[in-house]
Every structure is written in C-alpha cells, then in structure tokens.
CSV table of C-alpha atoms and ligand atoms in Angstrom, one decimal:
chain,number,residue,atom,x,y,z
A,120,UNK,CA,0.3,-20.7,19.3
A,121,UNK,CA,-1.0,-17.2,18.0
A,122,UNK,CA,-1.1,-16.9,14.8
A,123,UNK,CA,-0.2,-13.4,13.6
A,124,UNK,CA,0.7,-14.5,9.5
A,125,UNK,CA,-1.2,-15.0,6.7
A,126,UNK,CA,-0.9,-18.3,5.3
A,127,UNK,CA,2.6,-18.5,3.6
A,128,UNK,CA,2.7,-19.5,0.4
A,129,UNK,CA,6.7,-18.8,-0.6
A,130,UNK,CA,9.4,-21.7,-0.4
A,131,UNK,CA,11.5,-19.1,1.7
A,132,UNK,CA,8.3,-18.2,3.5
A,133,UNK,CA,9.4,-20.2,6.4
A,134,UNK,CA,12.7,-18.2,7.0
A,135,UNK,CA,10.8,-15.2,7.8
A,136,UNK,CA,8.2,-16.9,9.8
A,137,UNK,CA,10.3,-18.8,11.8
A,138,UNK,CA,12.3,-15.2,12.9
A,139,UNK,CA,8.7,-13.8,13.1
A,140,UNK,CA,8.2,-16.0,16.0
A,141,UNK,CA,11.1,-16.5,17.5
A,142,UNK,CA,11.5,-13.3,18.4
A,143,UNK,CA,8.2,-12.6,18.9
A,144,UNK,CA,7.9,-15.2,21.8
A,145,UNK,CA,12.0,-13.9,23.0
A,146,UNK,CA,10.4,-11.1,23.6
A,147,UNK,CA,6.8,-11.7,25.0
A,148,UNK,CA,8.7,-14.4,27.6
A,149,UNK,CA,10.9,-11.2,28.8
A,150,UNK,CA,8.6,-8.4,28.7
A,151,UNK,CA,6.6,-11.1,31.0
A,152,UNK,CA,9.4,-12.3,33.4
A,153,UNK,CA,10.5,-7.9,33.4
A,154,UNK,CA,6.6,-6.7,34.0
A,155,UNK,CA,6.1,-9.5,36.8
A,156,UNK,CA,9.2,-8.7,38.6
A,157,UNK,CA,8.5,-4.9,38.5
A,158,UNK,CA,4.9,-5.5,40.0
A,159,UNK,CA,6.1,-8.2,42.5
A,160,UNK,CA,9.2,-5.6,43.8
A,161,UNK,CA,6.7,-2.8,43.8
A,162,UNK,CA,4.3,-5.1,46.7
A,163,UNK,CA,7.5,-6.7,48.5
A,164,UNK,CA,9.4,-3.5,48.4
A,165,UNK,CA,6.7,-1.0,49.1
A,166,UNK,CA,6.3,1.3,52.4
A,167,UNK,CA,6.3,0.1,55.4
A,168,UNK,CA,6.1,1.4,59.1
A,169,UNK,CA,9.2,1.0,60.8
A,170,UNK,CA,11.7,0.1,58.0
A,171,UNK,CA,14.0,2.7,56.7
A,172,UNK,CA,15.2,2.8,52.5
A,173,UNK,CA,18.8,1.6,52.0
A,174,UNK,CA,20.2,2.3,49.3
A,175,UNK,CA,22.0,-0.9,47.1
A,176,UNK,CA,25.3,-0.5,44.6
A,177,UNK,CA,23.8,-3.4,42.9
A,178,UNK,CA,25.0,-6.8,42.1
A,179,UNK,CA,27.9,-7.7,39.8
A,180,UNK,CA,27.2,-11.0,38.1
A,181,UNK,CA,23.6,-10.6,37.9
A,182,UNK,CA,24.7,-7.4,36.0
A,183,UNK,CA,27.2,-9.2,34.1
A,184,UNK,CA,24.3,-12.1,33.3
A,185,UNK,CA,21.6,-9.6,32.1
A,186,UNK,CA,24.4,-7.7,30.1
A,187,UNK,CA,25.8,-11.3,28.4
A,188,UNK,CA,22.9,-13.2,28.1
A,189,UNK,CA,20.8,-10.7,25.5
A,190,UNK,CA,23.4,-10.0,24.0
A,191,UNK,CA,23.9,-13.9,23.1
A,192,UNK,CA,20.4,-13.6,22.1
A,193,UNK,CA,21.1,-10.8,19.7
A,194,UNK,CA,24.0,-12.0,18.1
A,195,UNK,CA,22.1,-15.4,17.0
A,196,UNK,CA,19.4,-13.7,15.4
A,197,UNK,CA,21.6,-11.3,13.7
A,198,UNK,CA,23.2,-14.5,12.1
A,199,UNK,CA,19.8,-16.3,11.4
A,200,UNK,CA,18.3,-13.0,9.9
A,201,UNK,CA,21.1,-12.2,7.6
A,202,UNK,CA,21.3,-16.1,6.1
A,203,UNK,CA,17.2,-15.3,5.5
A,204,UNK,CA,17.8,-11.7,4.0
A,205,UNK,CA,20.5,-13.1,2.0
A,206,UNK,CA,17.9,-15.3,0.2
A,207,UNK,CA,15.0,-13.2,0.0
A,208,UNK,CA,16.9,-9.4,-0.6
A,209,UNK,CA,20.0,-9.8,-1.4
A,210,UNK,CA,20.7,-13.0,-3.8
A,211,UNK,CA,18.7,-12.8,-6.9
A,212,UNK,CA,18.1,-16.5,-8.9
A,213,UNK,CA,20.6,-16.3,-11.4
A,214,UNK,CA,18.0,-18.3,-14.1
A,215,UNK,CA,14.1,-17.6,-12.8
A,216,UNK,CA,11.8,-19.3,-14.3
A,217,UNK,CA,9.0,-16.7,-15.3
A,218,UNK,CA,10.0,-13.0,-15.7
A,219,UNK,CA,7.9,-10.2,-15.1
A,220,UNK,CA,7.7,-6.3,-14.8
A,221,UNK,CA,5.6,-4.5,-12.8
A,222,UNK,CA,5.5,-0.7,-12.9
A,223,UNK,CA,3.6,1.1,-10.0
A,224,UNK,CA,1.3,4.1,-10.6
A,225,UNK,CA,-1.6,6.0,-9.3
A,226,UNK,CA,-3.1,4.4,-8.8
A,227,UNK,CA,-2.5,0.5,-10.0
A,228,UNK,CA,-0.1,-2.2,-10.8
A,229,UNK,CA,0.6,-2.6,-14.5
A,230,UNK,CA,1.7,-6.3,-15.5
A,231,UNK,CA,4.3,-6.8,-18.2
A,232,UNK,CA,4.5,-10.2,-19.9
A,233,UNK,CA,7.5,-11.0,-22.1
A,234,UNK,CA,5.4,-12.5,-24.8
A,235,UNK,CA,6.3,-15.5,-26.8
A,236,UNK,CA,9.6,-14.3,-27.6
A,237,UNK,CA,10.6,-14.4,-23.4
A,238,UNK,CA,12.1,-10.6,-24.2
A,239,UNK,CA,11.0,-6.8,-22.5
A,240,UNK,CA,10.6,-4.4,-24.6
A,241,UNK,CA,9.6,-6.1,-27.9
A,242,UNK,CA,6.2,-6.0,-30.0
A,243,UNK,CA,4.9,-8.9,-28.2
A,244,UNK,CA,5.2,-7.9,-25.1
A,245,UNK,CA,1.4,-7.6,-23.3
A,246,UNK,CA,0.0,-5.9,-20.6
A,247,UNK,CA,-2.2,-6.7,-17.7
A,248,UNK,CA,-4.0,-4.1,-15.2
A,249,UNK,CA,-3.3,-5.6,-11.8
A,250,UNK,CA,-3.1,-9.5,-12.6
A,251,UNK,CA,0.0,-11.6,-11.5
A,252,UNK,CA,-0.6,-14.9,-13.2
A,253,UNK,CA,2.6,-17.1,-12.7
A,254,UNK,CA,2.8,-20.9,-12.2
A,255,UNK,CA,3.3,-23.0,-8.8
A,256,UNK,CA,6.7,-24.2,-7.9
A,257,UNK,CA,8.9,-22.0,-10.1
A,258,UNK,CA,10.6,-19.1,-9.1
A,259,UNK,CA,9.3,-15.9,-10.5
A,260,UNK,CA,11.3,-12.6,-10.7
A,261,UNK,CA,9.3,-9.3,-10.6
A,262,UNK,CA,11.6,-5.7,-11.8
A,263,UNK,CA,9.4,-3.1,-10.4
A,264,UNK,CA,9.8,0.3,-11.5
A,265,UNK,CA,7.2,3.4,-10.4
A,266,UNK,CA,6.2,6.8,-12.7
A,267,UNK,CA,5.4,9.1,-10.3
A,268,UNK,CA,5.6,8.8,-6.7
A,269,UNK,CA,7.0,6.3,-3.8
A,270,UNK,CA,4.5,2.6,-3.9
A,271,UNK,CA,5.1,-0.5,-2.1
A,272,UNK,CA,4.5,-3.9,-3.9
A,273,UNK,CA,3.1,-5.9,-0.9
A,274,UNK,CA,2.5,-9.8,-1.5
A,275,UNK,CA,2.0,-10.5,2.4
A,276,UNK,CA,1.0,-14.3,1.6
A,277,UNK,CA,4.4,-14.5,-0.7
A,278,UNK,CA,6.2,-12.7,2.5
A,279,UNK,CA,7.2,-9.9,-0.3
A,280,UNK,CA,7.4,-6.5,0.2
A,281,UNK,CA,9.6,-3.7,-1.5
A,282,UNK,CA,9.6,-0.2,-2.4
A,283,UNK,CA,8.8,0.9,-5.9
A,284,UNK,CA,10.9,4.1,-5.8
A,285,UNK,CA,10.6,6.2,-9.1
A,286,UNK,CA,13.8,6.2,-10.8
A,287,UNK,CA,15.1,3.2,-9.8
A,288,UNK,CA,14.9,-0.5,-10.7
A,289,UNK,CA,14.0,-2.6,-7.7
A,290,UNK,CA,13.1,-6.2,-8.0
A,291,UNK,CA,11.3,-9.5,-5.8
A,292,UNK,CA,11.7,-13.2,-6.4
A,293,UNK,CA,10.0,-15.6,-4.5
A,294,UNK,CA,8.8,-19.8,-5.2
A,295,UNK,CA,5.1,-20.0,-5.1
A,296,UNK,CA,4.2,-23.7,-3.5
A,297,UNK,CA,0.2,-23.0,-3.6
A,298,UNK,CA,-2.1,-22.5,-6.1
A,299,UNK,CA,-5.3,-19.8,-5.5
A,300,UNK,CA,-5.6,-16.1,-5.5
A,301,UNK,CA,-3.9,-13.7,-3.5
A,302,UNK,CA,-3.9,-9.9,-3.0
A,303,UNK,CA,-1.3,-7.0,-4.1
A,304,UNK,CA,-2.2,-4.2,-1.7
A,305,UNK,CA,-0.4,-0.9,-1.9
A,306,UNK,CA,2.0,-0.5,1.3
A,307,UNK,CA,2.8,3.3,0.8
A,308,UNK,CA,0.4,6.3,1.1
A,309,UNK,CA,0.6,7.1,-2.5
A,310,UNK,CA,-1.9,9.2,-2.6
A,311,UNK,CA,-6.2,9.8,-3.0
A,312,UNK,CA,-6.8,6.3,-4.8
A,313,UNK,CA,-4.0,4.5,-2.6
A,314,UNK,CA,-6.5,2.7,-0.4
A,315,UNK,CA,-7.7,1.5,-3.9
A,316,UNK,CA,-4.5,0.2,-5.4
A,317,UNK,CA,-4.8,-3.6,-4.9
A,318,UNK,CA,-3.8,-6.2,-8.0
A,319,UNK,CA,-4.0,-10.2,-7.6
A,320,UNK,CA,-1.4,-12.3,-7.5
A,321,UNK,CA,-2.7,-16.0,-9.3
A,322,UNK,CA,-1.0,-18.8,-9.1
A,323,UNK,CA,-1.6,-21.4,-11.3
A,324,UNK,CA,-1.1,-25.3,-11.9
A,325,UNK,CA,1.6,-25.9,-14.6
A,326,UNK,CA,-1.4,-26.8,-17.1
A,327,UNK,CA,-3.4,-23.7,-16.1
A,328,UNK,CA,-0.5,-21.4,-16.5
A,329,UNK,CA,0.2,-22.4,-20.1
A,330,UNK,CA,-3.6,-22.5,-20.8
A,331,UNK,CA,-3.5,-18.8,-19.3
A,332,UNK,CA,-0.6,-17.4,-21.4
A,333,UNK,CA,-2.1,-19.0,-24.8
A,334,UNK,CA,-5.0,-17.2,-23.8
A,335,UNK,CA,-2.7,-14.4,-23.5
A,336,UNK,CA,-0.6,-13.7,-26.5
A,337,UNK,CA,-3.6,-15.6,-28.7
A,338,UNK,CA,-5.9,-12.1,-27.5
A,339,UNK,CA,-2.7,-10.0,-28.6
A,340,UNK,CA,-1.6,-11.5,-32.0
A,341,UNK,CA,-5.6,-11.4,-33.3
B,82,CU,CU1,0.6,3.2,-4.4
C-alpha cells in the first residue's frame, strides 16, 4: 500500500484516512481500467486497409451501468464523508478536556493558556510563542482567531486543518493518542515570513503535562 499520510495521531484520525484511501484507490482502479481501454481501442480500432468506419449509436445498458454504478459509488462516500465531517467540523465536544486559544499573526502562532483559574481572559492567563503542549488521550479544543490577514492552522499529523479568518472565531478539536512532537506549519500565503510560520504541537504523558503547566503558571505568578 502507498503511503501518502503522515502518521495519524487523532482518535478520529482514522475517518479521514480511511476516505483518504478509499477513494484514492476508487479512483486509481478506474483511471486504470479507463486509460487501458482507451489505449487497447486505439490498437484494435486503428486504420486499416480495406475496412471502412461505421458509425455506432452506442449501447443502452452498458450506458445505463456506467451511469448507475458511479453514481452508487458517490452516494456512499457522500454518506461516509458526512458521518466523518460531522465529527471532526461540525460537532464540537460539548466538555473538552484542555482549552486553548490560538491567535494567528505575521508571522507566528500565539498560545493562550487559561491559567489556574481554567478562564480566558483573566490575570492568569499565559502566553506561549508557537508551543501547543496538551496531554495524550484527552480531547483538546483550540478557538483560533487571526489579527491581520487570512492563516491556516495546519496539524497534518492531528488530520486538522482550518482557516484563521480575521474577524471571526473558528475553532479545532481533536484526541491526541501519541505522545512526541509535531509541527504547526502555516497553510495560507500570509505573507514574506509565511514559509517561517511553524509552531509545535507537544503532547505529553498525563504526568508530563501537569509537570509542564506547574512549570507554567509557577514562571508567571514569580
Ligand atoms: Cu500565516
């Protein structure tokens, strides 16, 4: 099997990746099947001395069967692809377990933590240059907001992608099920510094996490 993806490291990862390949071997098994019949009509059908062109009004049922059977095709990924975008665009979790706001600018991600008091927009809240630290196996919801022009917050191992359009609140939620580092790239030319504009996503072990966030708020309140 080719492997196109990063390793996927979200719970709903597989959703996505599953789609990813089904479709992409649909259609690599008809653009196979549609190429080799072109080439093979083009040698059995091609010039010949002594045999005149007719001309052909085509053939019913196979028109029906090529009409029907893609269609088929269509309808059950449209089904499959909606349960998937469901639960990664269009259901928040109604309790996440971490919080976090990220708010895009040229040219870098800036990290809000809640602080000890879980709440935006309070004394305690710190800030981070381009670090995501959240914990394994709890799911994490990211408002993104941007200050000047269109970004895109691209986790491709978390299968995440949105937007960040300025004026408006966006949002990503995902379940990270493996601990290491992974990168935040920049998925829209924002501008001179956008090839620059990469943050790190870290997740940690439960201990690590809490270890990290003492470390944290312990810098802020000193
Ligand atoms: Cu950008």
């Amino acid at each position: 099997m080719m492997s196109w993806l990063p390793e996927n490291i979200s719970a709903d990862g597989v959703h996505l990746d599953f789609l990813f390949y089904a479709i992409y071997y649909i259609t690599g098994i008809i653009f196979i099947l549609v190429a080799g019949c072109m080439i093979a009509f083009l040698i059995l059908y091609r010039q010949k001395p002594g045999v005149r062109a007719t001309y052909t009004h085509g053939h019913r049922t196979l028109e029906i069967v090529w009409t029907v059977t893609p269609t088929i095709i269509l309808v059950i990924i449209l089904f499959l692809s909606h349960a998937s975008w469901a639960k990664m665009k269009l259901n928040p979790p109604k309790n996440p377990d971490v919080r976090l706001e990220v708010i895009a600018k040229q040219f870098n991600w800036i990290v809000v933590y809640p602080g000890p008091d879980g709440k935006f927009g309070t004394k305690d809240d710190v800030k981070l240059d381009n670090q995501v630290n959240i914990p394994i196996n709890k799911t994490v919801y990211i408002s993104l907001t941007g200050e000047d022009v269109i970004h895109s917050f691209f986790i491709p191992h978390a299968r995440v992608k949105q937007d960040v359009v300025p004026g408006r609140q966006m949002a990503v939620w995902f379940k990270p099920i493996k601990t290491g580092k992974f990168e935040i790239p920049c998925a829209e030319l924002c501008g001179t510094g956008h090839s620059g504009m990469k943050g790190e996503l870290i997740v940690h072990s439960a201990a690590s996490y809490q270890a990290f966030l003492k470390k944290l708020y312990a810098k802020k309140s000193s």
